[in-house]
Each structure stands twice: as C-alpha cells, then as structure tokens.
Short mmCIF file of C-alpha atoms in Angstrom, two decimals:
data_model
loop_
_atom_site.label_atom_id
_atom_site.label_comp_id
_atom_site.label_asym_id
_atom_site.label_seq_id
_atom_site.Cartn_x
_atom_site.Cartn_y
_atom_site.Cartn_z
CA MET A 977 -26.97 -22.29 -17.81
CA ALA A 978 -25.38 -25.19 -19.67
CA LEU A 979 -23.76 -27.88 -17.57
CA LEU A 980 -21.77 -29.14 -20.55
CA ASP A 981 -20.02 -26.73 -22.88
CA PRO A 982 -19.75 -28.44 -26.32
CA PRO A 983 -16.51 -27.43 -28.02
CA ASN A 984 -16.44 -25.27 -31.12
CA ILE A 985 -20.17 -24.40 -31.11
CA ALA A 986 -19.47 -20.78 -30.28
CA GLU A 987 -16.43 -20.63 -32.53
CA SER A 988 -18.13 -22.36 -35.46
CA THR A 989 -21.28 -20.28 -35.13
CA THR A 990 -19.29 -17.07 -35.00
CA ALA A 991 -17.16 -18.05 -37.95
CA LEU A 992 -20.15 -19.06 -40.05
CA ARG A 993 -21.97 -15.86 -39.20
CA ARG A 994 -19.06 -13.81 -40.52
CA ARG A 995 -18.32 -13.39 -44.21
CA THR A 996 -17.93 -17.00 -45.45
CA THR A 997 -17.29 -18.08 -49.01
CA THR A 998 -17.10 -21.85 -48.54
CA VAL A 999 -18.65 -24.28 -46.09
CA LYS A 1000 -16.87 -27.62 -45.86
CA PRO A 1001 -19.02 -30.73 -45.54
CA PRO A 1002 -18.41 -33.11 -42.63
CA ASP A 1003 -15.53 -35.51 -42.91
CA ALA A 1004 -15.64 -39.28 -42.62
CA ASP A 1005 -15.92 -39.07 -38.85
CA GLY A 1006 -18.93 -36.84 -39.10
CA TYR A 1007 -17.06 -33.85 -37.70
CA CYS A 1008 -16.84 -30.62 -39.61
CA ASP A 1009 -13.57 -28.81 -38.87
CA ASN A 1010 -14.22 -25.15 -39.51
CA SER A 1011 -11.24 -23.88 -37.54
CA SER A 1012 -8.97 -23.29 -40.52
CA SER A 1013 -11.66 -21.71 -42.62
CA SER A 1014 -12.74 -19.62 -39.67
CA ASN A 1015 -9.21 -18.35 -39.13
CA ASN A 1016 -8.80 -17.57 -42.83
CA ASN A 1017 -12.12 -15.79 -42.91
CA ILE A 1018 -11.24 -13.77 -39.82
CA ASN A 1019 -7.95 -12.75 -41.42
CA ASN A 1020 -9.78 -11.80 -44.61
CA ASN A 1021 -12.14 -9.67 -42.57
CA ASN A 1022 -9.21 -7.92 -40.88
CA ASN A 1023 -7.48 -7.30 -44.20
CA GLU A 1024 -10.60 -5.93 -45.83
CA ASN A 1025 -11.60 -3.98 -42.69
CA GLY A 1026 -15.16 -5.24 -43.13
CA ASN A 1027 -17.77 -6.50 -40.73
CA GLU A 1028 -19.97 -8.26 -43.25
CA GLN A 1029 -22.04 -11.21 -42.06
CA ILE A 1030 -24.24 -13.82 -43.71
CA ARG A 1031 -27.62 -12.23 -43.85
CA ALA A 1032 -30.98 -13.71 -44.64
CA GLY A 1033 -31.31 -14.18 -48.37
CA GLU A 1034 -27.53 -14.05 -49.02
CA VAL A 1035 -26.21 -16.76 -51.33
CA VAL A 1036 -23.08 -18.70 -50.41
CA THR A 1037 -21.47 -21.76 -52.01
CA ASN A 1038 -20.23 -24.91 -50.32
CA ALA A 1039 -17.20 -27.03 -51.24
CA ASN A 1040 -19.13 -28.84 -54.01
CA GLY A 1041 -20.04 -25.58 -55.69
CA GLU A 1042 -23.69 -25.77 -54.73
CA LYS A 1043 -25.42 -22.53 -53.86
CA ILE A 1044 -26.97 -22.22 -50.42
CA GLU A 1045 -29.43 -19.45 -49.69
CA GLN A 1046 -29.68 -18.36 -46.05
CA LYS A 1047 -33.30 -18.10 -45.04
CA LYS A 1048 -34.84 -16.03 -42.34
CA GLY A 1049 -35.63 -17.02 -38.77
CA VAL A 1050 -35.15 -20.51 -37.43
CA GLU A 1051 -34.17 -21.97 -40.81
CA SER A 1052 -31.17 -19.63 -40.99
CA GLN A 1053 -30.00 -20.65 -37.51
CA THR A 1054 -30.46 -24.34 -38.35
CA SER A 1055 -28.42 -23.96 -41.53
CA VAL A 1056 -25.63 -22.26 -39.60
CA LEU A 1057 -25.49 -25.05 -36.99
CA ARG A 1058 -25.91 -27.92 -39.50
CA TYR A 1059 -22.20 -28.64 -39.72
CA ALA A 1060 -21.13 -27.10 -36.39
CA TYR A 1061 -21.53 -29.95 -33.87
CA ARG A 1062 -22.68 -33.29 -35.25
CA PRO A 1063 -23.95 -36.04 -32.92
CA SER A 1064 -21.11 -38.25 -34.12
CA SER A 1065 -18.39 -35.66 -33.51
CA PRO A 1066 -16.12 -36.35 -30.51
CA ALA A 1067 -17.00 -34.50 -27.30
CA HIS A 1068 -13.80 -35.33 -25.40
CA ARG A 1069 -10.55 -34.37 -27.12
CA ARG A 1070 -7.98 -33.68 -24.37
CA ILE A 1071 -7.20 -34.31 -20.70
CA LYS A 1072 -8.91 -31.88 -18.35
CA GLU A 1073 -9.22 -31.48 -14.57
CA SER A 1074 -12.47 -30.80 -12.75
CA PRO A 1075 -12.80 -27.09 -11.90
CA LEU A 1076 -12.78 -27.80 -8.14
CA SER A 1077 -9.89 -30.27 -8.17
CA SER A 1078 -6.77 -29.37 -6.26
CA ASP A 1079 -4.74 -28.85 -9.44
CA ALA A 1080 -7.24 -26.54 -11.11
CA ILE A 1081 -9.11 -24.76 -8.31
CA PHE A 1082 -6.74 -21.77 -8.18
CA LYS A 1083 -6.74 -21.43 -11.97
CA GLN A 1084 -10.49 -20.83 -12.10
CA SER A 1085 -12.45 -17.65 -11.55
CA HIS A 1086 -14.54 -17.82 -8.38
CA ALA A 1087 -16.47 -14.60 -8.88
CA GLY A 1088 -19.78 -16.47 -8.83
CA LEU A 1089 -18.98 -18.19 -5.54
CA PHE A 1090 -17.89 -14.85 -4.10
CA ASN A 1091 -21.24 -13.35 -5.12
CA LEU A 1092 -22.98 -16.33 -3.49
CA CYS A 1093 -21.08 -15.71 -0.24
CA ILE A 1094 -22.13 -12.07 -0.30
CA VAL A 1095 -25.78 -13.00 -0.87
CA VAL A 1096 -25.71 -15.62 1.91
CA LEU A 1097 -23.94 -13.18 4.26
CA VAL A 1098 -26.55 -10.49 3.65
CA ALA A 1099 -29.42 -12.94 4.05
CA VAL A 1100 -28.13 -14.48 7.28
CA ASN A 1101 -27.28 -11.16 8.89
CA SER A 1102 -30.61 -9.65 7.83
CA ARG A 1103 -32.39 -12.48 9.58
CA LEU A 1104 -30.30 -11.97 12.71
CA ILE A 1105 -30.99 -8.23 12.71
CA ILE A 1106 -34.73 -8.76 12.36
CA GLU A 1107 -34.70 -11.43 15.07
CA ASN A 1108 -32.73 -9.18 17.42
CA LEU A 1109 -35.07 -6.23 16.85
CA MET A 1110 -38.13 -8.41 17.47
CA LYS A 1111 -36.62 -9.74 20.70
CA TYR A 1112 -35.00 -6.64 22.24
CA GLY A 1113 -36.30 -3.69 20.27
CA LEU A 1114 -34.10 -0.76 19.26
CA LEU A 1115 -31.48 -0.37 22.00
CA ILE A 1116 -29.36 2.43 20.51
CA ASN A 1117 -29.92 5.90 21.93
CA SER A 1118 -28.52 9.39 21.61
CA ASN A 1119 -25.95 8.80 24.36
CA PHE A 1120 -23.86 6.91 21.84
CA TRP A 1121 -23.33 10.15 19.90
CA PHE A 1122 -23.25 12.59 22.79
CA SER A 1123 -23.40 12.22 26.55
CA SER A 1124 -23.82 14.86 29.23
CA ARG A 1125 -20.86 13.30 31.01
CA SER A 1126 -18.65 14.37 28.10
CA LEU A 1127 -19.11 17.99 29.20
CA ARG A 1128 -17.33 17.18 32.46
CA ASP A 1129 -14.27 16.00 30.54
CA TRP A 1130 -13.22 19.53 29.56
CA PRO A 1131 -9.78 19.10 31.24
CA LEU A 1132 -9.07 16.34 28.73
CA LEU A 1133 -10.04 18.62 25.86
CA MET A 1134 -7.66 21.28 27.13
CA CYS A 1135 -4.97 18.65 27.51
CA CYS A 1136 -5.51 17.52 23.91
CA LEU A 1137 -5.15 21.09 22.63
CA SER A 1138 -2.04 21.69 24.72
CA LEU A 1139 -0.28 18.71 23.12
CA LEU A 1140 0.71 21.02 20.29
CA LEU A 1141 3.18 22.74 22.63
CA PHE A 1142 5.51 19.73 22.54
CA PRO A 1143 6.20 19.88 18.76
CA LEU A 1144 6.80 23.62 19.19
CA ALA A 1145 9.36 22.93 21.92
CA ALA A 1146 11.03 20.28 19.73
CA TYR A 1147 11.20 22.78 16.86
CA ILE A 1148 12.91 25.36 19.05
CA VAL A 1149 15.48 22.80 20.19
CA GLU A 1150 16.15 21.71 16.59
CA LYS A 1151 16.48 25.32 15.46
CA LEU A 1152 19.11 25.95 18.11
CA ALA A 1153 20.86 22.72 17.15
CA TRP A 1154 20.99 23.72 13.45
CA LYS A 1155 22.55 27.05 14.43
CA LYS A 1156 25.01 25.16 16.66
CA ARG A 1157 23.92 27.09 19.74
CA ILE A 1158 23.75 23.90 21.85
CA LEU A 1159 25.75 20.69 21.75
CA ASP A 1160 24.39 17.36 20.49
CA PRO A 1161 24.32 15.67 23.94
CA ILE A 1162 22.17 18.51 25.27
CA VAL A 1163 19.93 18.31 22.18
CA ILE A 1164 19.39 14.59 22.74
CA ALA A 1165 18.65 15.10 26.45
CA LEU A 1166 16.11 17.84 25.71
CA HIS A 1167 14.36 15.74 23.09
CA VAL A 1168 14.13 12.79 25.49
CA ILE A 1169 12.54 15.05 28.11
CA ILE A 1170 10.07 16.55 25.60
CA THR A 1171 8.97 13.23 24.08
CA THR A 1172 8.64 11.59 27.50
CA ALA A 1173 6.53 14.46 28.82
CA ALA A 1174 4.38 14.33 25.68
CA ILE A 1175 3.16 10.83 26.58
CA LEU A 1176 3.15 11.04 30.39
CA TYR A 1177 1.22 14.32 30.54
CA PRO A 1178 -2.06 12.94 29.08
CA VAL A 1179 -1.70 9.78 31.17
CA PHE A 1180 -1.54 11.92 34.32
CA MET A 1181 -4.56 13.98 33.22
CA ILE A 1182 -6.71 10.91 32.57
CA LEU A 1183 -5.83 9.25 35.86
CA ARG A 1184 -6.21 12.52 37.78
CA PHE A 1185 -9.67 13.57 36.54
CA GLY A 1186 -11.32 10.17 36.15
CA SER A 1187 -12.84 10.78 32.74
CA ALA A 1188 -15.20 8.62 30.72
CA VAL A 1189 -13.64 5.69 28.90
CA LEU A 1190 -14.44 7.02 25.43
CA SER A 1191 -12.96 10.45 26.22
CA GLY A 1192 -9.85 8.86 27.68
CA VAL A 1193 -9.37 6.59 24.66
CA THR A 1194 -9.70 9.59 22.32
CA LEU A 1195 -7.11 11.58 24.26
CA MET A 1196 -4.68 8.66 24.42
CA LEU A 1197 -4.98 8.06 20.69
CA CYS A 1198 -4.22 11.73 20.04
CA ALA A 1199 -1.31 11.59 22.48
CA CYS A 1200 0.16 8.47 20.88
CA ILE A 1201 -0.14 9.97 17.39
CA ASN A 1202 1.47 13.16 18.65
CA TRP A 1203 4.32 11.17 20.22
CA LEU A 1204 4.93 9.14 17.07
CA LYS A 1205 4.98 12.28 14.92
CA LEU A 1206 7.24 14.04 17.40
CA THR A 1207 9.66 11.11 17.45
CA SER A 1208 9.73 10.99 13.67
CA PHE A 1209 10.49 14.72 13.48
CA VAL A 1210 13.31 14.46 16.02
CA HIS A 1211 14.80 11.32 14.49
CA THR A 1212 14.63 12.69 10.93
CA SER A 1213 16.12 16.04 11.96
CA TYR A 1214 18.96 14.27 13.74
CA ASP A 1215 19.65 12.23 10.62
CA MET A 1216 19.60 15.40 8.50
CA ARG A 1217 22.16 17.06 10.75
CA SER A 1218 24.32 13.94 10.61
CA LEU A 1219 24.28 13.99 6.81
CA VAL A 1220 25.17 17.67 6.72
CA ASN A 1221 28.00 17.22 9.21
CA SER A 1222 29.38 14.23 7.32
CA THR A 1223 29.33 16.24 4.08
CA ASP A 1224 31.09 19.15 5.75
CA LYS A 1225 33.86 16.74 6.73
CA GLY A 1226 34.16 15.42 3.17
CA GLU A 1227 32.29 12.17 3.85
CA ALA A 1228 29.26 10.71 2.14
CA GLU A 1229 29.98 12.43 -1.17
CA SER A 1230 27.38 10.29 -2.89
CA THR A 1231 24.63 11.88 -0.81
CA SER A 1232 25.84 15.46 -1.19
CA SER A 1233 23.47 16.11 -4.09
CA ASN A 1234 20.48 15.60 -1.79
CA ILE A 1235 21.73 17.61 1.14
CA GLU A 1236 20.07 20.81 -0.02
CA LEU A 1237 16.72 19.04 0.39
CA PHE A 1238 17.50 18.33 4.03
CA TYR A 1239 19.27 21.48 5.08
CA ASP A 1240 17.82 23.39 8.04
CA VAL A 1241 14.50 22.80 9.80
CA ASP A 1242 11.39 24.46 8.45
CA PHE A 1243 8.47 25.55 10.66
CA ASN A 1244 5.90 25.42 7.86
CA SER A 1245 6.82 21.85 6.99
CA LEU A 1246 6.48 20.88 10.66
CA VAL A 1247 3.02 22.46 10.89
CA TYR A 1248 1.89 20.66 7.74
CA PHE A 1249 3.33 17.40 9.04
CA MET A 1250 1.48 17.65 12.36
CA VAL A 1251 -1.90 17.79 10.61
CA ALA A 1252 -1.06 15.59 7.59
CA PRO A 1253 -2.26 11.95 7.52
CA THR A 1254 1.21 10.46 8.02
CA LEU A 1255 3.51 9.58 10.90
CA CYS A 1256 6.77 9.92 8.92
CA TYR A 1257 8.30 13.39 8.73
CA GLN A 1258 9.97 14.83 5.65
CA ARG A 1259 10.49 18.32 4.29
CA SER A 1260 8.01 17.94 1.41
CA TYR A 1261 5.35 15.49 0.30
CA PRO A 1262 3.75 14.68 -3.05
CA ARG A 1263 0.77 17.01 -3.50
CA THR A 1264 -2.32 16.86 -5.67
CA ALA A 1265 -3.32 19.72 -7.95
CA PHE A 1266 -6.72 20.59 -6.45
CA ILE A 1267 -9.38 19.56 -3.92
CA ARG A 1268 -12.36 17.51 -5.10
CA LYS A 1269 -15.15 19.01 -3.03
CA GLY A 1270 -17.87 16.67 -4.30
CA TRP A 1271 -15.70 13.66 -3.53
CA VAL A 1272 -15.07 14.92 0.00
CA LEU A 1273 -18.82 15.32 0.56
CA ARG A 1274 -19.47 11.74 -0.57
CA GLN A 1275 -16.80 10.40 1.76
CA LEU A 1276 -18.25 12.38 4.67
CA ILE A 1277 -21.67 10.84 4.02
CA LYS A 1278 -20.07 7.37 4.01
CA LEU A 1279 -18.28 8.20 7.25
CA VAL A 1280 -21.55 9.14 8.97
CA ILE A 1281 -23.33 6.02 7.67
CA PHE A 1282 -20.62 3.56 8.71
CA THR A 1283 -20.17 5.25 12.09
CA GLY A 1284 -23.90 4.88 12.71
CA PHE A 1285 -23.76 1.25 11.62
CA MET A 1286 -20.85 0.64 13.99
CA GLY A 1287 -22.82 2.24 16.85
CA PHE A 1288 -25.83 0.08 16.01
CA ILE A 1289 -23.79 -3.12 16.25
CA ILE A 1290 -22.20 -2.03 19.54
CA GLU A 1291 -25.49 -1.10 21.21
CA GLN A 1292 -27.64 -3.83 19.69
CA TYR A 1293 -25.30 -6.83 19.85
CA ILE A 1294 -22.02 -6.36 21.69
CA ASN A 1295 -23.34 -4.66 24.83
CA PRO A 1296 -26.08 -7.28 25.51
CA ILE A 1297 -23.65 -10.16 24.88
CA VAL A 1298 -21.01 -8.70 27.18
CA LYS A 1299 -23.47 -7.76 29.94
CA ASN A 1300 -24.94 -11.28 29.97
CA SER A 1301 -21.54 -12.95 30.19
CA ARG A 1302 -19.22 -13.94 33.00
CA HIS A 1303 -15.49 -13.44 33.37
CA PRO A 1304 -13.87 -15.67 30.70
CA LEU A 1305 -11.13 -16.85 33.07
CA LYS A 1306 -13.57 -17.77 35.84
CA GLY A 1307 -16.13 -20.53 35.71
CA ASP A 1308 -17.00 -22.99 32.94
CA ILE A 1309 -14.50 -23.07 30.08
CA LEU A 1310 -17.14 -24.16 27.54
CA TYR A 1311 -19.34 -21.23 28.50
CA ALA A 1312 -16.41 -18.87 28.02
CA ILE A 1313 -15.69 -20.31 24.58
CA GLU A 1314 -19.36 -19.95 23.62
CA ARG A 1315 -19.37 -16.29 24.70
CA VAL A 1316 -16.15 -15.57 22.82
CA LEU A 1317 -17.43 -17.17 19.62
CA LYS A 1318 -20.78 -15.39 19.91
CA LEU A 1319 -19.00 -12.08 20.38
CA SER A 1320 -16.47 -12.67 17.59
CA VAL A 1321 -18.76 -11.92 14.64
CA PRO A 1322 -20.19 -8.54 15.80
CA ASN A 1323 -16.77 -7.58 17.16
CA LEU A 1324 -15.23 -8.34 13.76
CA TYR A 1325 -17.86 -6.18 12.05
CA VAL A 1326 -17.15 -3.30 14.41
CA TRP A 1327 -13.40 -3.59 13.92
CA LEU A 1328 -13.75 -3.65 10.12
CA CYS A 1329 -16.09 -0.63 10.23
CA MET A 1330 -13.64 1.20 12.50
CA PHE A 1331 -10.75 0.38 10.17
CA TYR A 1332 -12.72 1.51 7.12
CA CYS A 1333 -13.92 4.71 8.79
CA PHE A 1334 -10.54 5.81 10.12
CA PHE A 1335 -7.83 4.41 7.85
CA HIS A 1336 -9.77 4.75 4.61
CA LEU A 1337 -12.50 7.37 4.87
CA TRP A 1338 -11.13 9.83 7.43
CA LEU A 1339 -7.48 9.73 6.31
CA ASN A 1340 -8.52 10.10 2.67
CA ILE A 1341 -10.77 13.04 3.55
CA LEU A 1342 -7.93 14.69 5.46
CA ALA A 1343 -5.51 13.96 2.62
CA GLU A 1344 -7.88 15.48 0.08
CA LEU A 1345 -8.36 18.65 2.12
CA LEU A 1346 -4.58 18.98 2.55
CA ARG A 1347 -3.85 17.83 -1.02
CA PHE A 1348 -1.67 15.05 0.39
CA GLY A 1349 -0.67 12.83 -2.51
CA ASP A 1350 0.63 9.56 -1.06
CA ARG A 1351 -2.53 7.82 0.16
CA GLU A 1352 -1.22 4.33 0.76
CA PHE A 1353 -2.36 4.44 4.38
CA TYR A 1354 -2.61 0.66 4.55
CA LYS A 1355 -1.69 -2.36 2.50
CA ASP A 1356 -3.59 -5.60 1.92
CA TRP A 1357 -3.08 -6.83 5.49
CA TRP A 1358 -6.12 -9.12 5.04
CA ASN A 1359 -3.90 -11.27 2.77
CA ALA A 1360 -1.16 -11.51 5.42
CA GLN A 1361 0.50 -14.92 5.34
CA THR A 1362 2.30 -14.50 8.68
CA ILE A 1363 1.60 -12.60 11.89
CA GLU A 1364 4.65 -10.35 11.40
CA GLU A 1365 3.60 -9.17 7.92
CA PRO A 1366 1.35 -6.15 8.75
CA VAL A 1367 4.07 -3.62 9.58
CA HIS A 1368 3.66 0.15 9.65
CA LYS A 1369 6.04 2.46 7.79
CA TRP A 1370 6.89 4.24 11.04
CA ILE A 1371 8.13 1.04 12.68
CA VAL A 1372 10.18 0.10 9.64
CA ARG A 1373 11.71 3.58 9.29
CA HIS A 1374 12.34 4.59 12.89
CA LEU A 1375 12.66 1.31 14.79
CA TYR A 1376 13.27 -1.82 12.72
CA PHE A 1377 16.01 -0.64 10.35
CA PRO A 1378 17.79 1.51 12.97
CA CYS A 1379 18.03 -1.66 15.07
CA LEU A 1380 19.52 -3.56 12.14
CA ARG A 1381 22.00 -0.75 11.38
CA ASN A 1382 23.20 -0.90 14.98
CA GLY A 1383 23.98 -4.60 14.71
CA ILE A 1384 20.86 -5.98 16.41
CA PRO A 1385 19.78 -9.34 14.93
CA ARG A 1386 16.62 -9.46 12.86
CA GLY A 1387 14.75 -11.62 15.38
CA SER A 1388 15.56 -9.22 18.21
CA ALA A 1389 14.51 -6.25 16.06
CA ILE A 1390 11.13 -7.89 15.43
CA LEU A 1391 10.78 -8.55 19.17
CA ILE A 1392 11.52 -4.89 19.94
CA ALA A 1393 8.92 -3.79 17.39
CA PHE A 1394 6.27 -6.03 18.96
CA PHE A 1395 7.22 -4.82 22.44
CA MET A 1396 6.75 -1.18 21.49
CA SER A 1397 3.43 -1.94 19.80
CA ALA A 1398 2.29 -3.82 22.91
CA VAL A 1399 3.19 -0.89 25.18
CA PHE A 1400 1.17 1.58 23.14
CA HIS A 1401 -1.82 -0.77 22.88
CA GLU A 1402 -1.78 -1.13 26.65
CA LEU A 1403 -1.59 2.63 27.14
CA CYS A 1404 -4.54 3.29 24.82
CA ILE A 1405 -6.76 0.76 26.63
CA ALA A 1406 -5.55 0.38 30.20
CA VAL A 1407 -5.16 4.07 31.02
CA PRO A 1408 -8.71 5.14 30.01
CA CYS A 1409 -10.12 2.07 31.82
CA HIS A 1410 -7.96 2.80 34.90
CA ILE A 1411 -6.97 -0.87 34.95
CA PHE A 1412 -3.47 -2.21 34.49
CA LYS A 1413 -3.94 -5.94 33.99
CA PHE A 1414 -1.74 -5.95 30.85
CA TRP A 1415 -4.27 -7.91 28.77
CA ALA A 1416 -3.55 -5.87 25.63
CA PHE A 1417 0.21 -6.11 26.24
CA ILE A 1418 0.01 -9.89 26.63
CA GLY A 1419 -2.19 -10.18 23.56
CA ILE A 1420 0.34 -8.36 21.36
CA MET A 1421 3.37 -10.16 22.77
CA PHE A 1422 1.57 -13.49 22.35
CA GLN A 1423 1.89 -12.92 18.62
CA VAL A 1424 5.66 -13.40 18.80
CA PRO A 1425 5.50 -17.22 19.09
CA LEU A 1426 2.74 -17.16 16.48
CA VAL A 1427 5.23 -15.55 14.08
CA LEU A 1428 7.44 -18.61 14.46
CA LEU A 1429 4.44 -20.93 14.07
CA THR A 1430 3.09 -19.29 10.91
CA ASN A 1431 6.56 -19.13 9.34
CA TYR A 1432 7.10 -22.82 10.11
CA LEU A 1433 3.72 -23.88 8.67
CA GLN A 1434 4.17 -21.75 5.57
CA ASN A 1435 7.59 -23.29 4.89
CA LYS A 1436 6.34 -26.81 5.62
CA PHE A 1437 3.18 -26.80 3.51
CA GLN A 1438 4.31 -24.22 0.92
CA ASN A 1439 0.83 -22.77 1.08
CA SER A 1440 0.02 -19.18 1.93
CA MET A 1441 -3.54 -20.04 2.99
CA VAL A 1442 -2.37 -21.78 6.19
CA GLY A 1443 -0.74 -18.67 7.63
CA ASN A 1444 -3.62 -16.47 6.51
CA ILE A 1445 -6.20 -18.71 8.23
CA ILE A 1446 -4.19 -18.66 11.46
CA PHE A 1447 -3.89 -14.87 11.19
CA TRP A 1448 -7.67 -14.43 10.91
CA CYS A 1449 -8.47 -16.95 13.67
CA ILE A 1450 -6.12 -15.36 16.18
CA PHE A 1451 -6.79 -11.78 15.10
CA SER A 1452 -10.59 -11.72 14.94
CA ILE A 1453 -12.12 -14.93 16.29
CA PHE A 1454 -10.27 -15.35 19.60
CA GLY A 1455 -7.95 -12.41 20.30
CA GLN A 1456 -10.14 -9.32 20.19
CA PRO A 1457 -13.35 -10.83 21.69
CA MET A 1458 -11.33 -12.24 24.58
CA CYS A 1459 -9.77 -8.83 25.30
CA VAL A 1460 -13.21 -7.16 25.18
CA LEU A 1461 -14.61 -9.60 27.75
CA LEU A 1462 -11.57 -9.35 30.00
CA TYR A 1463 -11.50 -5.55 30.12
CA TYR A 1464 -15.29 -5.23 30.49
CA HIS A 1465 -15.49 -7.52 33.50
CA ASP A 1466 -12.43 -5.96 35.10
CA VAL A 1467 -14.02 -2.50 34.70
CA MET A 1468 -17.32 -3.74 36.15
CA ASN A 1469 -15.57 -5.40 39.09
CA GLN A 1470 -13.63 -2.20 39.75
CA LYS A 1471 -16.86 -0.19 39.81
CA VAL A 1472 -18.42 -2.65 42.24
CA ASN A 1473 -15.40 -2.51 44.53
CA ASN A 1474 -15.32 1.28 44.41
CA GLY A 1475 -19.03 1.37 45.22
CA LYS A 1476 -18.40 -0.62 48.35
#
C-alpha cells in the first residue's frame, strides 16, 4: 500500500497504454504533461469505438518524429513510465487537507476503518467467549427453549386465543353503526368498554394464575398488539363514517372521490389486518405477486440461529452478572456503576438480536406469507439525532396528529405520546413480574427532559453526532441495564419475602 500517491502516474500510464500517436518530451521543468494528449487520445478512442493499446513490438513516433519500438517485459513498462513522473516534476500542486482533519474527515470513505472495527469486535468478543467457556463451562440448557412449568400456564394460552373475541365484538358494533342501528354516543361507549376489557382481561389472568415471567410477557405483548390493532380499527372506522356523513351533507367535496374506498366495514379486511404485520388499519394494503418459499426458509433458519445466539448470551453472560450483583440503588455507587457497565454490552447484544429477530426476520416472514407489500417495519432509528425521533406510525396516526388537530400544542402532544408508551412498557414488564415499582414507566418518561437536552445540543453545536451519542448512551449503556438490575432484584426480593 503506497503512503504517497504521486499524481498523474495512473492517468499517464493509462493514457500511454491506450492508442497513442505522439509522446511529448518533458518540458523545461522536467515535467511531461500528458493530460491534453491523453484526453485527445481518449476522445479518438471513443470516436473510433476501438480499444487498441500499445503492444510489444508496436512502433510509435514521438514529437521529434523519431520511431520508438515498444519492447516486451520490463523494458516496455520502463518506456511507458519514462516521461510519466520525473524526479524533478512537482509533487505538490494544490492545497489539500489531511484525510482525518476536521474539514475533510466526513468527505472521506471510512470503509477500511469500519472493516477494522468489525475485525476488532469479532476478535475481542471471541476471546471473551472462550474465556467465559473456560471459566464457567456451557451454562445454557434446554429449559431456555422449553420448561415443564410452561405446561402449567395453559390458562394464559386460552386467554391469548380468546383475545380474538374483542375484534369480533368491535366488528359487530361497527356493522350496526354503519347500518345506523345504534347512535354514535352508544357506539363510542361500546368501543371504550371493548378496548378497555381487551387490555384488563389478560392483566387479570396473569395476576390471578401466577404464571412464569416469560409466559406472562408473551401474553402481555399479544394483548398490547391486539389493543393497538383494535384501537386503530375503531378509530379508522369512526373517521370513515365521519367522511361519509360529511359527504352526505354536501361537505368535504374534495374527498368525495375517495369515499367509495372507505364505505362500509369489511370482515375479510379486518381478519387480514389482525394477522398482518401492521398496527394501522385500512381497507386494502399493497400486495406482492407471489410467495418466495426459498426466501422464507432462509429467513426461518436465520431466526433460529439468532434466537439461539440470544439465548446463549442470556444464559452465559447476563444471568451470571445479574445473580452476582446487588441492588443498584443500595450499597456502593461505584459497584453499581461497574455492574451496569459490565451488563451493558451483553444486554445491548441481546436487544439488537431481539430487534433483528422480531422486527426484521419475523415480520418479513409473516409479510411474505401474507404477501404484505409495505415492509418498512422500522426506520434507521440507530441514526436518531434526538430522543424523540424514533416514532411509530401508529402513534403518529392515532395519537400525535389527532392531538394537534384538536388544538393541543406540539410539546403536550409529544408528552402524551411518551406517557402512553411508558404505560404500555410498564404493563409488559411489571404485570408478568407481579411488581409495580414503575421502573419502566420512569425510564420512558425520563426521556422527556432528554428530548429538550438533545434538541438544545443539536441546535447549539450544529452537529448531529452529539444527539446520536447521547441517544446511544442513554438507550443502551445506562437505561436498559439499570432496568434489568432493578427488576431482577425486586423479583428476587419478592420471592424471598413470599418464602418467609
């Protein structure tokens, strides 16, 4: 690899290797300028559509009319480079910045440094894996995949299957509303009762039967997804009926051309929506032409591999670190910081694997099987410049913009969105753990002042990297590991107290 890149060697060599009729001798400064002749020769090649080159034994003439015969091997290469880059030719011709200077660093390609980071990351983590296996042995067992205790959680399975009754009830109410059999106030009251029961029913079942944490988390995730889909269906259907009623009264003429797409509620579209990989209801979705069976099989293999890797990290790293730790809010603060930092790396790996398995692999598999066309299930949240940037389509469609349309200020609308997200995070964690300490709720709401901080720093420094660094530090280094330690020790303390 050359540390210095002499100018015009590549260009001059290339030009001389192509079809050349004249070779200019060096000028008074000892520098041979072949740029003009090279450009003319390149144009001649393009006009003649030829790819002829100077071959060994071919005769060319220089500017003095002398014939030069190109010889084979090293002599040919020497003849080509004779006038290309003389020792007396200038090496510095214009002002340039160093590649790593502040003015030029973002104009360079850093693919090599990225490859170096990947190599170092693989090497360091391979050493840690080998060291961990030599010290503790293989800790993962079959209970990670299947536990006999899961068989005792059959009431939760029945509860999960019965969640489908709530969309059916909402469909019946909407059907009656479209036929004007019941008034709008009654429709709204029935939908409030149905959606509230859809989220409280699984909470009651989990707290009543004392299930395993993993089973409870699975049920709560299904219940929250069901509630979000149900809310989207109700809200969209209400908006459809409003558009139809406004058109019937002669209003909203500009939207009358699209009313036929919204008219009436369709059971088949609701069924497809309940299994489709989206939380936003609409009558029809973009569809693909066919199912790629081989592609689905490859994604399933990836899903199994990454799920196994995630289980390996949990059993081999996270569980020993958490079990050998103390409550982070009790005792030495430096010890707590050391535990959080030690837990941050494997916890980040698990979270990234979980994100990749669910939001990329599983949702794409489901979309392929259902021929669901719009597969933008996530955006580049890893490039987020502020804490408020990663926003889901459901929140924007059914919460944020409705707040703005009702005259709520933008800051208050963002606060409402964070509050709702915090409530659902707390439900998905606190209910299966049977602990209501509101750690997840506080963690989400703590991001509200961070929104102001990241916006201020981004406006002050005019640099997107500042907000992105804060996002990663809060999101992965401190936030999640701290919540893991807090909930683990609270669960352990609860088990000890119940044992007494």
